[in-house]
XYZ file of C-alpha atoms in Angstrom:
766
model
C 48.669 -5.212 104.025
C 46.732 -4.527 106.533
C 43.466 -3.608 105.975
C 40.426 -2.199 107.864
C 36.709 -3.126 106.577
C 34.999 0.569 105.480
C 31.669 -0.144 106.977
C 33.756 0.374 110.673
C 34.160 3.960 109.238
C 30.786 4.996 107.331
C 28.120 3.611 109.510
C 29.232 4.994 112.865
C 30.209 8.246 111.282
C 26.199 8.710 110.216
C 25.071 7.779 113.004
C 27.026 10.290 115.535
C 26.406 12.751 113.426
C 22.665 12.558 113.100
C 22.199 12.328 116.398
C 23.339 15.838 115.903
C 21.236 16.777 112.974
C 18.069 15.738 115.412
C 19.263 17.913 118.239
C 20.268 21.231 115.946
C 17.423 23.997 115.648
C 16.771 24.994 112.015
C 16.533 28.399 111.558
C 15.066 30.409 108.870
C 16.403 31.213 105.573
C 19.880 33.263 105.904
C 21.268 35.714 103.559
C 23.602 34.707 101.055
C 26.366 36.961 99.590
C 25.863 37.529 95.819
C 28.236 39.101 93.082
C 26.610 42.116 91.011
C 27.306 43.610 87.734
C 26.221 46.913 86.864
C 26.874 48.689 83.385
C 29.404 51.382 83.673
C 28.317 52.949 80.868
C 25.041 53.714 82.559
C 26.952 54.956 85.828
C 24.671 58.403 86.748
C 26.493 61.534 86.815
C 24.901 63.252 89.911
C 27.564 60.022 91.705
C 31.108 61.311 91.982
C 32.898 57.614 92.601
C 31.358 54.333 91.511
C 31.351 53.400 95.704
C 28.655 56.279 96.287
C 26.632 54.578 93.174
C 26.696 50.805 94.678
C 25.894 52.482 98.289
C 22.754 54.095 97.125
C 21.216 51.178 95.261
C 21.715 49.322 98.178
C 19.884 52.086 100.561
C 17.072 52.196 97.933
C 16.148 48.487 98.648
C 16.421 48.920 101.932
C 13.371 50.538 102.325
C 11.673 48.968 99.651
C 11.923 45.595 101.090
C 12.474 45.765 105.346
C 11.483 49.259 106.205
C 14.051 51.980 107.644
C 13.037 50.081 111.376
C 13.797 46.309 110.552
C 17.061 45.459 112.230
C 17.461 42.937 109.216
C 19.710 44.833 106.351
C 21.396 44.020 102.948
C 24.864 45.214 103.336
C 27.687 45.587 100.796
C 31.076 44.136 101.202
C 33.084 45.031 98.040
C 33.142 47.511 95.510
C 34.840 46.770 92.177
C 36.385 48.969 89.493
C 39.206 46.985 88.014
C 38.519 43.628 87.660
C 35.188 43.743 87.546
C 32.574 46.475 87.653
C 30.092 46.210 90.384
C 29.438 45.027 94.141
C 29.128 42.222 96.220
C 26.597 42.598 98.791
C 24.846 40.278 101.658
C 21.506 39.834 100.266
C 18.495 37.798 101.052
C 16.185 36.636 98.131
C 13.577 39.518 98.044
C 16.580 42.224 98.406
C 18.229 40.250 95.424
C 15.347 40.734 93.152
C 14.815 44.512 94.186
C 18.815 45.029 93.369
C 17.791 43.142 89.992
C 15.485 45.721 89.334
C 17.739 48.791 89.972
C 19.176 51.310 87.634
C 22.242 49.574 85.804
C 21.704 45.998 87.274
C 23.629 43.774 84.834
C 23.936 40.155 86.730
C 23.951 38.673 89.817
C 25.068 35.413 90.871
C 26.203 33.374 94.208
C 29.093 33.417 95.898
C 31.109 30.444 95.482
C 33.954 28.755 97.549
C 37.185 29.520 96.247
C 38.934 26.708 94.620
C 42.141 26.339 96.988
C 45.038 24.266 95.418
C 45.463 21.570 98.294
C 49.177 21.826 98.976
C 49.042 25.937 98.451
C 52.538 26.058 99.316
C 53.364 26.533 95.777
C 51.202 29.441 95.427
C 52.687 30.662 99.090
C 55.922 30.621 97.699
C 54.983 32.073 94.171
C 56.155 29.470 92.122
C 52.723 29.953 89.946
C 53.939 33.227 88.180
C 53.581 33.527 84.685
C 56.991 33.427 84.755
C 59.983 32.141 87.288
C 61.500 28.924 88.492
C 58.782 26.415 87.000
C 58.529 27.946 83.846
C 62.791 28.152 83.673
C 62.989 24.442 84.551
C 59.647 22.997 82.767
C 58.474 22.094 85.834
C 61.311 20.259 87.000
C 61.121 17.746 83.822
C 63.052 14.897 84.093
C 65.222 15.685 87.152
C 65.368 12.187 89.255
C 64.675 12.819 93.151
C 65.168 9.418 95.674
C 62.915 10.046 98.661
C 64.193 8.398 101.564
C 61.491 7.547 103.904
C 59.339 4.804 104.603
C 57.655 3.847 101.721
C 55.003 4.442 99.025
C 51.333 3.885 98.108
C 51.770 4.061 94.288
C 47.815 3.625 93.645
C 47.782 6.990 94.857
C 46.798 9.756 92.302
C 49.730 11.604 92.990
C 51.884 8.886 91.365
C 50.209 8.583 88.196
C 52.017 9.478 85.132
C 50.113 11.400 82.943
C 51.674 13.783 81.402
C 55.055 12.569 82.015
C 57.553 12.163 79.073
C 57.822 8.218 78.140
C 61.356 8.417 77.980
C 63.176 7.530 81.489
C 66.858 9.809 81.396
C 69.510 7.151 80.242
C 71.696 7.833 83.780
C 68.466 6.258 85.800
C 70.093 2.701 86.727
C 67.502 1.751 89.782
C 64.840 -0.689 89.306
C 61.323 -0.974 90.424
C 61.704 -4.057 93.439
C 58.782 -6.519 93.944
C 58.043 -7.379 97.674
C 54.830 -8.098 99.484
C 51.877 -6.771 98.011
C 54.326 -4.845 95.285
C 54.923 -5.806 91.869
C 56.650 -4.269 89.142
C 53.434 -2.855 87.527
C 53.364 -0.310 90.395
C 56.078 1.298 88.743
C 55.642 3.917 85.914
C 56.829 7.304 84.105
C 56.451 9.246 87.433
C 57.384 6.339 90.464
C 60.212 5.150 87.970
C 61.791 3.248 91.375
C 60.952 1.385 94.769
C 62.910 0.092 96.546
C 63.541 -1.530 100.216
C 65.848 -1.897 102.707
C 65.796 -4.024 106.509
C 68.236 -6.113 106.958
C 69.482 -3.354 109.439
C 66.204 -4.162 111.001
C 66.005 -7.853 110.787
C 69.455 -7.762 112.237
C 69.229 -5.324 115.413
C 66.208 -8.041 116.151
C 66.094 -11.696 114.538
C 62.796 -12.984 115.916
C 60.914 -9.666 114.203
C 58.548 -10.475 111.827
C 57.791 -7.447 108.940
C 54.628 -6.608 108.434
C 54.961 -4.944 104.891
C 58.085 -6.517 103.205
C 58.443 -4.529 100.341
C 58.382 -0.626 99.390
C 54.711 -0.281 100.270
C 54.103 1.924 102.614
C 52.314 1.661 106.139
C 53.142 4.586 107.929
C 51.619 7.131 105.247
C 55.209 9.205 106.034
C 56.991 8.471 102.775
C 53.818 8.693 100.832
C 53.224 12.250 102.001
C 56.639 13.408 101.755
C 57.029 12.015 98.208
C 54.212 13.575 96.874
C 55.372 17.363 98.071
C 58.241 16.993 96.539
C 56.593 15.544 92.986
C 53.714 14.724 92.949
C 51.442 14.901 89.932
C 48.109 17.096 89.589
C 45.504 15.525 91.341
C 42.020 16.787 90.830
C 39.495 17.560 94.147
C 41.368 16.460 97.282
C 41.220 18.137 100.262
C 41.144 17.173 103.612
C 37.123 16.216 104.776
C 36.114 19.629 103.121
C 39.110 21.741 103.893
C 41.653 22.909 101.833
C 39.509 21.484 98.344
C 41.230 21.874 95.221
C 43.802 20.416 92.892
C 47.275 18.850 94.615
C 50.159 19.265 93.106
C 53.631 18.459 94.088
C 56.962 21.258 93.956
C 58.319 19.981 91.549
C 55.123 17.823 89.210
C 57.030 17.043 86.420
C 60.099 15.029 88.149
C 60.672 11.802 88.548
C 60.170 9.918 91.959
C 62.389 7.093 93.373
C 61.451 5.641 96.883
C 63.588 4.283 99.040
C 61.948 2.651 102.007
C 64.092 2.512 105.247
C 62.050 3.191 107.601
C 59.328 0.423 109.527
C 56.669 -0.244 111.729
C 59.724 -2.626 113.733
C 62.400 -0.070 113.542
C 64.505 2.026 111.518
C 68.278 2.015 111.568
C 71.698 3.705 110.377
C 72.200 0.753 108.495
C 69.113 0.206 106.067
C 68.784 4.677 105.804
C 73.094 3.818 104.490
C 72.000 1.670 102.343
C 68.880 3.346 100.562
C 71.503 6.495 100.203
C 73.742 4.136 99.077
C 71.247 2.814 96.355
C 69.940 5.969 95.030
C 73.704 7.720 94.545
C 74.047 4.277 92.633
C 70.983 4.797 90.608
C 71.828 8.128 89.574
C 69.166 10.346 91.535
C 69.850 14.318 91.033
C 68.015 15.273 94.220
C 67.862 13.211 97.811
C 65.651 14.097 100.040
C 65.502 12.681 103.170
C 62.889 14.204 106.326
C 65.036 12.080 109.348
C 68.056 12.643 111.410
C 70.681 11.287 113.820
C 70.661 12.680 117.004
C 73.877 12.922 119.405
C 76.465 11.518 117.121
C 79.741 13.147 115.240
C 79.791 13.607 111.341
C 82.003 10.220 111.408
C 79.626 8.568 112.761
C 76.058 9.495 111.392
C 74.918 7.895 108.409
C 73.413 10.875 106.824
C 76.546 12.881 106.782
C 78.473 9.693 105.004
C 76.628 8.699 102.420
C 75.684 12.748 102.188
C 79.240 14.006 101.476
C 79.565 10.738 98.555
C 76.406 12.286 97.175
C 77.846 15.615 96.925
C 80.786 14.697 95.161
C 78.523 13.823 92.476
C 76.491 16.863 92.244
C 74.051 15.516 94.353
C 72.127 17.560 96.717
C 70.457 16.180 99.976
C 68.186 18.417 102.151
C 67.252 17.132 105.203
C 64.879 18.057 108.072
C 66.024 20.070 110.860
C 64.204 18.059 113.471
C 60.926 18.949 115.725
C 62.624 19.467 119.294
C 62.122 23.490 119.162
C 61.449 25.680 120.611
C 65.002 25.182 122.275
C 68.196 26.177 121.195
C 70.887 23.312 119.995
C 68.426 20.397 119.230
C 68.675 20.415 115.543
C 70.497 17.724 113.632
C 71.577 17.147 110.252
C 73.435 20.313 110.849
C 76.031 19.129 108.224
C 78.045 21.338 106.581
C 78.012 19.917 103.471
C 73.955 19.318 102.721
C 70.945 21.444 102.838
C 68.987 21.592 107.208
C 65.677 22.807 106.508
C 63.249 24.353 108.961
C 59.448 24.320 108.840
C 57.617 27.644 108.980
C 53.910 27.964 108.937
C 51.897 29.148 105.581
C 48.940 32.012 104.790
C 46.215 29.411 105.406
C 43.898 29.001 107.869
C 41.397 26.314 108.294
C 37.636 27.330 110.007
C 35.578 27.578 112.469
C 32.948 30.531 111.954
C 31.313 30.897 114.780
C 28.014 32.786 114.272
C 25.938 34.894 117.310
C 22.499 34.963 117.600
C 22.705 38.707 117.250
C 24.099 37.911 113.538
C 27.799 38.953 114.644
C 30.246 36.875 112.638
C 33.920 35.330 114.227
C 36.187 33.660 112.505
C 37.912 30.854 114.488
C 40.098 27.985 114.071
C 39.131 24.107 113.572
C 39.680 20.950 111.422
C 36.578 19.063 113.060
C 36.411 16.537 109.922
C 32.573 16.783 108.870
C 29.920 19.295 107.776
C 27.953 19.235 111.629
C 24.678 21.064 111.817
C 25.324 23.124 114.957
C 22.937 25.736 114.419
C 21.026 28.334 116.383
C 21.931 26.281 120.049
C 21.452 27.860 123.379
C 24.937 29.549 124.067
C 26.046 28.470 127.753
C 28.430 30.800 129.778
C 28.460 30.362 133.363
C 31.133 30.272 136.228
C 30.534 26.411 137.022
C 30.953 25.603 133.677
C 33.136 27.718 131.674
C 36.470 25.970 133.205
C 35.883 22.786 131.024
C 37.283 20.817 133.133
C 34.705 18.945 135.006
C 32.768 15.779 132.577
C 30.150 15.338 135.229
C 29.311 18.988 134.839
C 29.327 19.245 131.348
C 27.560 15.767 131.537
C 24.313 17.150 133.195
C 23.816 20.703 131.978
C 25.620 21.421 128.652
C 24.503 19.057 126.466
C 21.498 20.429 124.723
C 23.705 24.029 123.960
C 27.522 25.108 122.781
C 29.870 25.522 125.912
C 32.135 28.833 125.795
C 35.282 27.555 127.735
C 37.395 29.876 130.316
C 40.666 31.656 127.867
C 43.760 29.656 128.071
C 47.180 30.530 127.435
C 48.768 26.986 128.728
C 48.652 24.860 125.327
C 48.201 21.531 127.687
C 45.624 22.854 129.492
C 43.459 23.787 126.431
C 44.003 19.803 125.111
C 42.477 18.390 128.599
C 39.846 21.201 127.575
C 39.020 19.429 124.325
C 39.215 16.019 126.281
C 36.380 16.921 128.804
C 34.166 18.659 126.214
C 34.237 15.443 124.063
C 33.853 12.186 127.259
C 31.037 14.936 127.734
C 29.195 14.845 124.467
C 28.503 18.448 123.952
C 26.709 19.473 120.618
C 29.058 22.133 120.205
C 32.352 23.985 121.904
C 34.462 27.332 121.554
C 37.716 27.378 123.294
C 39.424 30.709 123.592
C 43.493 31.115 123.242
C 45.868 33.399 121.506
C 48.567 30.842 121.838
C 49.965 29.577 118.195
C 50.289 25.862 119.369
C 47.228 25.791 118.669
C 47.283 26.478 114.896
C 49.939 23.311 114.500
C 47.487 21.230 115.949
C 44.668 19.173 113.823
C 43.093 17.025 116.803
C 39.616 18.508 116.887
C 37.369 15.127 117.826
C 34.312 17.208 118.569
C 32.419 20.022 116.460
C 34.398 22.940 118.028
C 36.132 25.674 117.071
C 39.190 28.139 118.652
C 38.227 31.980 119.020
C 41.196 34.597 120.188
C 40.400 35.971 123.110
C 40.163 39.699 121.323
C 36.983 37.821 119.853
C 35.270 36.239 122.735
C 35.432 39.495 124.466
C 32.430 40.669 122.035
C 31.148 36.897 122.718
C 31.178 37.011 126.618
C 29.600 40.094 126.545
C 26.438 38.878 124.158
C 26.203 36.492 126.135
C 25.780 38.086 129.137
C 23.516 40.562 127.880
C 21.308 38.596 126.383
C 18.482 36.159 128.202
C 18.598 33.834 126.045
C 21.889 33.917 123.878
C 22.147 31.387 120.823
C 24.642 30.665 118.541
C 26.006 28.605 115.539
C 29.033 27.102 114.204
C 30.037 26.285 110.046
C 33.162 24.245 110.139
C 34.532 23.311 106.322
C 36.264 26.696 105.393
C 39.421 27.512 104.132
C 41.046 30.509 104.508
C 43.651 32.218 102.215
C 45.958 35.335 102.533
C 46.385 34.956 106.570
C 48.662 37.919 108.217
C 51.334 37.329 109.062
C 52.993 34.512 107.747
C 55.470 32.227 107.661
C 56.440 32.086 111.232
C 58.898 29.798 112.987
C 56.563 26.734 113.928
C 57.623 26.586 117.820
C 58.124 22.739 117.024
C 61.183 23.683 114.537
C 64.718 22.506 115.978
C 67.260 25.224 116.407
C 70.660 25.952 116.036
C 73.060 25.761 116.836
C 74.131 22.301 115.490
C 75.613 20.269 117.915
C 77.447 18.202 115.066
C 79.362 21.280 113.911
C 78.320 24.790 115.184
C 80.867 26.624 113.489
C 78.086 26.725 110.365
C 75.376 28.251 110.985
C 72.226 26.220 110.623
C 69.345 25.918 109.546
C 70.018 26.931 106.019
C 66.557 28.151 105.120
C 63.285 27.577 106.214
C 60.239 26.205 104.250
C 55.877 25.405 105.015
C 56.165 22.865 107.017
C 52.759 23.419 109.033
C 49.286 21.450 108.162
C 50.663 20.746 104.462
C 48.079 18.743 102.718
C 49.748 15.325 100.377
C 48.976 11.832 99.433
C 48.542 9.469 102.371
C 47.907 5.867 103.042
C 44.194 5.121 102.512
C 43.549 2.820 105.481
C 45.505 4.193 108.537
C 43.730 6.890 110.673
C 43.318 10.735 108.918
C 41.118 11.789 111.872
C 38.705 11.008 114.416
C 35.201 12.156 115.581
C 35.189 11.067 119.274
C 37.257 8.174 120.500
C 35.066 5.396 118.824
C 35.524 6.987 114.698
C 38.644 6.569 112.686
C 38.517 8.423 109.325
C 40.774 7.561 106.721
C 41.298 9.626 104.093
C 43.149 9.835 100.875
C 45.134 13.096 101.452
C 46.113 13.793 105.113
C 47.847 17.173 106.764
C 51.099 16.340 108.117
C 52.690 18.853 110.181
C 56.912 18.864 110.799
C 60.352 20.241 109.328
C 59.470 16.478 107.576
C 56.892 18.312 105.744
C 59.431 21.636 105.293
C 62.039 19.039 103.499
C 60.694 18.169 100.473
C 59.544 21.597 99.494
C 63.088 22.335 99.728
C 63.940 18.927 97.783
C 61.405 20.397 94.928
C 62.758 23.686 94.506
C 66.065 21.869 94.555
C 65.041 19.650 91.866
C 63.663 22.236 89.839
C 67.365 24.506 90.135
C 68.804 21.276 89.085
C 66.539 21.409 86.124
C 67.489 25.064 85.125
C 71.375 25.222 85.986
C 72.002 21.649 85.467
C 76.174 22.407 85.477
C 75.698 23.804 89.537
C 76.926 22.074 92.260
C 75.446 20.710 95.490
C 76.816 24.265 96.972
C 75.924 25.896 94.177
C 72.223 25.265 94.788
C 72.461 25.432 98.298
C 74.357 29.116 98.023
C 71.297 30.542 96.303
C 68.736 29.110 98.119
C 70.083 31.167 101.137
C 71.252 34.037 99.822
C 67.505 34.793 98.249
C 65.679 33.476 101.425
C 63.340 36.554 102.655
C 63.448 37.007 106.280
C 60.120 39.116 106.276
C 57.031 38.111 106.140
C 53.705 38.858 104.418
C 53.179 42.254 106.759
C 57.029 43.142 105.259
C 58.216 42.924 108.992
C 60.253 40.037 110.117
C 59.762 36.827 110.659
C 58.154 35.942 114.090
C 59.193 33.215 116.028
C 55.967 30.996 117.477
C 57.929 29.168 120.142
C 58.317 31.960 122.166
C 55.949 35.041 122.233
C 54.052 35.747 119.112
C 55.439 38.758 118.376
C 58.907 37.821 118.823
C 61.004 37.983 115.763
C 62.906 34.584 114.830
C 66.700 34.380 114.930
C 68.135 32.918 111.844
C 69.145 30.060 114.765
C 65.134 29.368 114.062
C 65.047 29.908 110.292
C 68.539 30.026 108.481
C 68.455 32.871 105.595
C 64.548 32.843 106.271
C 61.967 31.790 103.874
C 62.672 30.357 100.584
C 62.228 31.956 97.261
C 62.438 29.707 94.527
C 61.789 32.328 91.512
C 64.646 34.456 93.344
C 66.948 31.551 93.522
C 66.833 30.985 89.822
C 68.981 33.846 89.634
C 71.037 34.778 92.145
C 73.864 36.756 90.970
C 76.365 35.358 93.135
C 76.990 31.853 94.731
C 78.970 30.711 97.744
C 80.446 27.435 96.084
C 82.500 24.825 98.127
C 84.907 21.488 96.431
C 84.793 18.301 98.555
C 88.811 19.515 99.699
C 86.829 22.157 100.820
C 84.973 20.431 103.564
C 88.073 18.147 104.308
C 90.028 21.299 105.127
C 87.006 21.613 107.595
C 87.333 18.331 108.645
C 91.037 18.450 109.169
C 90.672 21.756 111.700
C 88.295 19.739 113.738
C 91.074 17.281 114.150
C 89.389 14.042 112.918
C 92.257 11.395 112.429
C 92.313 9.935 109.472
C 90.379 7.184 110.443
C 87.266 9.714 111.426
C 87.897 11.713 108.155
C 88.546 8.088 105.921
C 85.013 7.499 106.769
C 83.230 10.230 105.086
C 85.380 10.659 102.638
C 86.046 6.718 101.592
C 88.979 7.766 99.702
C 92.898 8.887 100.405
C 93.374 11.118 97.549
C 92.334 14.318 100.129
C 94.748 15.860 102.189
C 95.250 18.045 105.184
C 97.820 20.329 104.185
C 95.350 23.300 104.470
C 93.728 22.635 107.401
C 90.713 25.263 107.668
C 87.297 26.183 109.796
C 86.785 29.137 107.594
C 84.589 27.210 105.129
C 82.994 29.064 102.191
C 79.376 29.297 103.856
C 76.814 31.680 102.843
C 76.164 32.861 106.282
C 78.253 33.830 109.321
C 77.720 32.603 112.611
C 80.106 33.426 115.858
C 80.101 32.722 119.126
C 82.215 35.038 121.848
C 83.269 35.344 125.458
C 82.419 38.527 127.268
C 85.603 38.294 129.241
C 87.720 39.174 125.431
C 87.333 42.209 123.628
C 89.331 41.662 120.777
C 88.568 40.497 117.733
C 85.728 38.310 117.235
C 86.896 37.281 113.957
C 87.571 37.100 110.618
C 86.090 35.778 107.742
C 87.789 35.111 104.021
C 84.412 34.460 101.247
C 84.824 34.131 97.556
C 81.840 34.858 95.537
C 81.008 33.942 91.443
C 79.416 35.528 89.591
C 76.587 33.876 88.009
C 75.150 36.444 86.055
C 74.894 37.202 82.641
C 77.883 39.461 82.317
C 80.085 41.679 83.884
C 78.805 43.229 87.432
C 79.273 45.463 89.967
C 78.145 45.049 94.134
C 77.948 47.365 97.558
C 78.326 45.616 100.541
C 75.447 46.618 102.768
C 75.785 45.638 106.634
C 72.989 45.063 109.634
C 74.831 45.428 112.893
C 74.386 42.831 114.973
C 73.520 44.411 118.603
C 76.983 45.256 120.304
C 78.963 44.379 117.518
C 80.463 45.800 114.829
C 81.104 43.922 111.117
C 83.249 45.243 108.424
C 84.108 44.387 104.906
C 86.710 44.769 102.939
C 86.460 45.719 99.825
C 83.184 47.278 100.117
C 82.811 46.697 96.515
C 82.919 44.105 94.017
C 83.690 44.484 90.483
C 83.264 41.410 87.887
C 84.540 41.601 84.679
C 82.343 38.831 83.098
C 80.378 35.631 84.055
C 81.941 33.317 86.643
C 84.409 35.418 87.844
C 84.997 34.774 91.254
C 86.587 37.834 93.969
C 87.190 37.063 97.577
C 86.531 39.951 100.622
C 86.779 40.021 104.057
C 84.414 39.994 107.385
C 85.878 41.084 110.497
C 83.875 41.080 113.349
C 84.440 42.776 116.587
C 82.829 43.862 119.989
C 81.309 47.639 120.068
C 80.409 47.568 124.213
C 79.704 45.364 126.600
C 76.756 43.826 127.114
C 74.688 41.267 128.864
C 75.368 37.777 127.326
C 72.889 37.288 124.180
C 72.685 36.448 120.717
C 72.155 39.007 118.148
C 72.143 38.998 114.692
C 72.256 41.322 111.010
C 72.960 40.428 107.635
C 75.421 41.812 104.683
C 73.937 41.890 101.589
C 75.578 42.623 98.270
C 73.771 44.903 96.152
C 74.643 45.091 92.357
C 74.561 48.517 90.667
C 70.898 48.970 89.236
C 69.148 46.546 91.550
C 69.193 43.820 89.797
C 70.467 41.096 92.044
C 70.480 41.560 96.277
C 72.950 38.448 97.927
C 71.921 38.543 101.539
C 73.349 36.674 103.732
C 72.874 36.388 107.568
C 74.964 37.261 110.531
C 74.677 35.617 113.856
C 76.879 36.419 117.027
C 75.808 34.127 120.444
C 77.328 33.181 123.491
C 79.722 30.280 123.852
C 77.481 28.709 126.518
C 74.692 27.867 124.042
C 76.867 25.909 122.517
């Protein structure tokens, strides 16, 4: 195993940060926020509301402690009347004492940083509710997830087996394979299997020397994805103070099996096939694979081939869409019989509080990995320096202060600014940008923060109007509840699928940006400057590789709750219950383009995964292996090509059909043709508890008209199947563009709504 001496990380870091401490100016003691409880029974009748009472209390201590002419004053933050009775306020120690002597005072204590659950995504997905999928599935107990990746770091606390049942399911046929720095004792009741496959890599280069000939992870990727799927509970996890709290996987009671197929020396299809083959043989219930193969037909795609066999056995395969966005048609794993997952942002940001000398506070974005003192330093803003594009100028003029750089919309230019500021060894920097790409970056190697263009106006005004402007920056802050969220990440690959564009891909979107999960503790997690490398047990990673295991974990939960469901049924439940809206109840935005632009299903599929609704979808679109073969036959694949996928001659081509029973619709058109674009036939199965009636509601794609027949469906009993048709026609001639809408089957009484996205696009994008 490659190792790095710890002192390399510790000594330079201490020296580097101490350098800032000695140069920083220490201001006087600051006010703090306190939570104050008041006695509701002593509420004075002179006030009409509790807030007036609290405001009066604050006003009464202003003159008592500071005088009416003072610029400083206590500040009411919140008033409370339900969860508690009282208020929170920014108070000095003297003001706090005055509050304690006020009428009705009960208790006061300092405001505390909230303990955020570190992945947080389970909370963002509402899995932490008192009912729902977590509880219905018993947290995924005894479901086995096979992860196809770069291996695992078995010593991570995420893979401890505390709380796991001590009996592994009898269907499990796998093993814990010994290898370099990996023995069987490293598996347990959580990590029940670990195997490695590198014969393909060795065969491709007979002179290769495999650096870690075992299932041990030397890249960190597999450790991160597997702990995201089903990692155990770990207290105190964080990324250098950011997102501090309790880490856990999406299915924390599921079992894990690692199949290492990704190597520093290469990654080849043969090894991937071997890993997936073994996972199926071992008896896994879900396969999570955060990789893909570009530019290959289905019959040459190892993931397509292996996942067909998995699907036959009821194993759902969850895969990543790729990170080649925002261009269209960059998606991989557009395989009709698997789940393809796009990546979105979450409602959590990491700060960066910029405090100006006049007391004004601005929240910015940063992941600088240290609690550096950048306090009461000169704020430098002038034409010669503000471009931040000259290391020489910055080094000679701005080393003793915080530089305010010019606003930039270009992401690459912003990265250059960061590099120049770091090379100049500045004590602090403020960058200005509204680019959403910056919120996907974690490369903060100098003490700096990014603020919005709107906030920058206040900073510039302050800097210009004061002879000696000053500022401070506070780091290691975490903010939850950011709006809007989610948004389609800029990097997530878009459809249509090059391997087969007749099925809408991706299927859904899941959290993929700044996901905190277990990591190889001997690798770089962050840096300070260019010479201080920081390892960590947990790290933030972004990508569809991070979104995929979220969907894999939810699939494991659904498998535990509905063991009889097919892979297609689970995928259908995820698709038809996904939400196209963000937390402002507006359509999800696309950060790959302008931040205000709404995302199309080619970026987000049906929308953000909604685990609790997927538990009870009402209706499902199921599909059999023969249904997929009918599609392959319609594609005019040869018998041999089909056989490479199906491995069996028992399937036939008597009913070739492009009309796969899929829970979404996509059509390509040519403006020269104004006839019927397409007709679909769909079959839905009632998985509700009893008889139910549904009515169709259609949101029409622009320039097209969608008709549904029949417009209502009446199910007499559970598991009954009914058919309906969808016809998409031109409505009027318009400039070629991508338009989208949806079909929602709404149950009478409102218990269920079953939504399918509709995309109509010009044939030229294929």
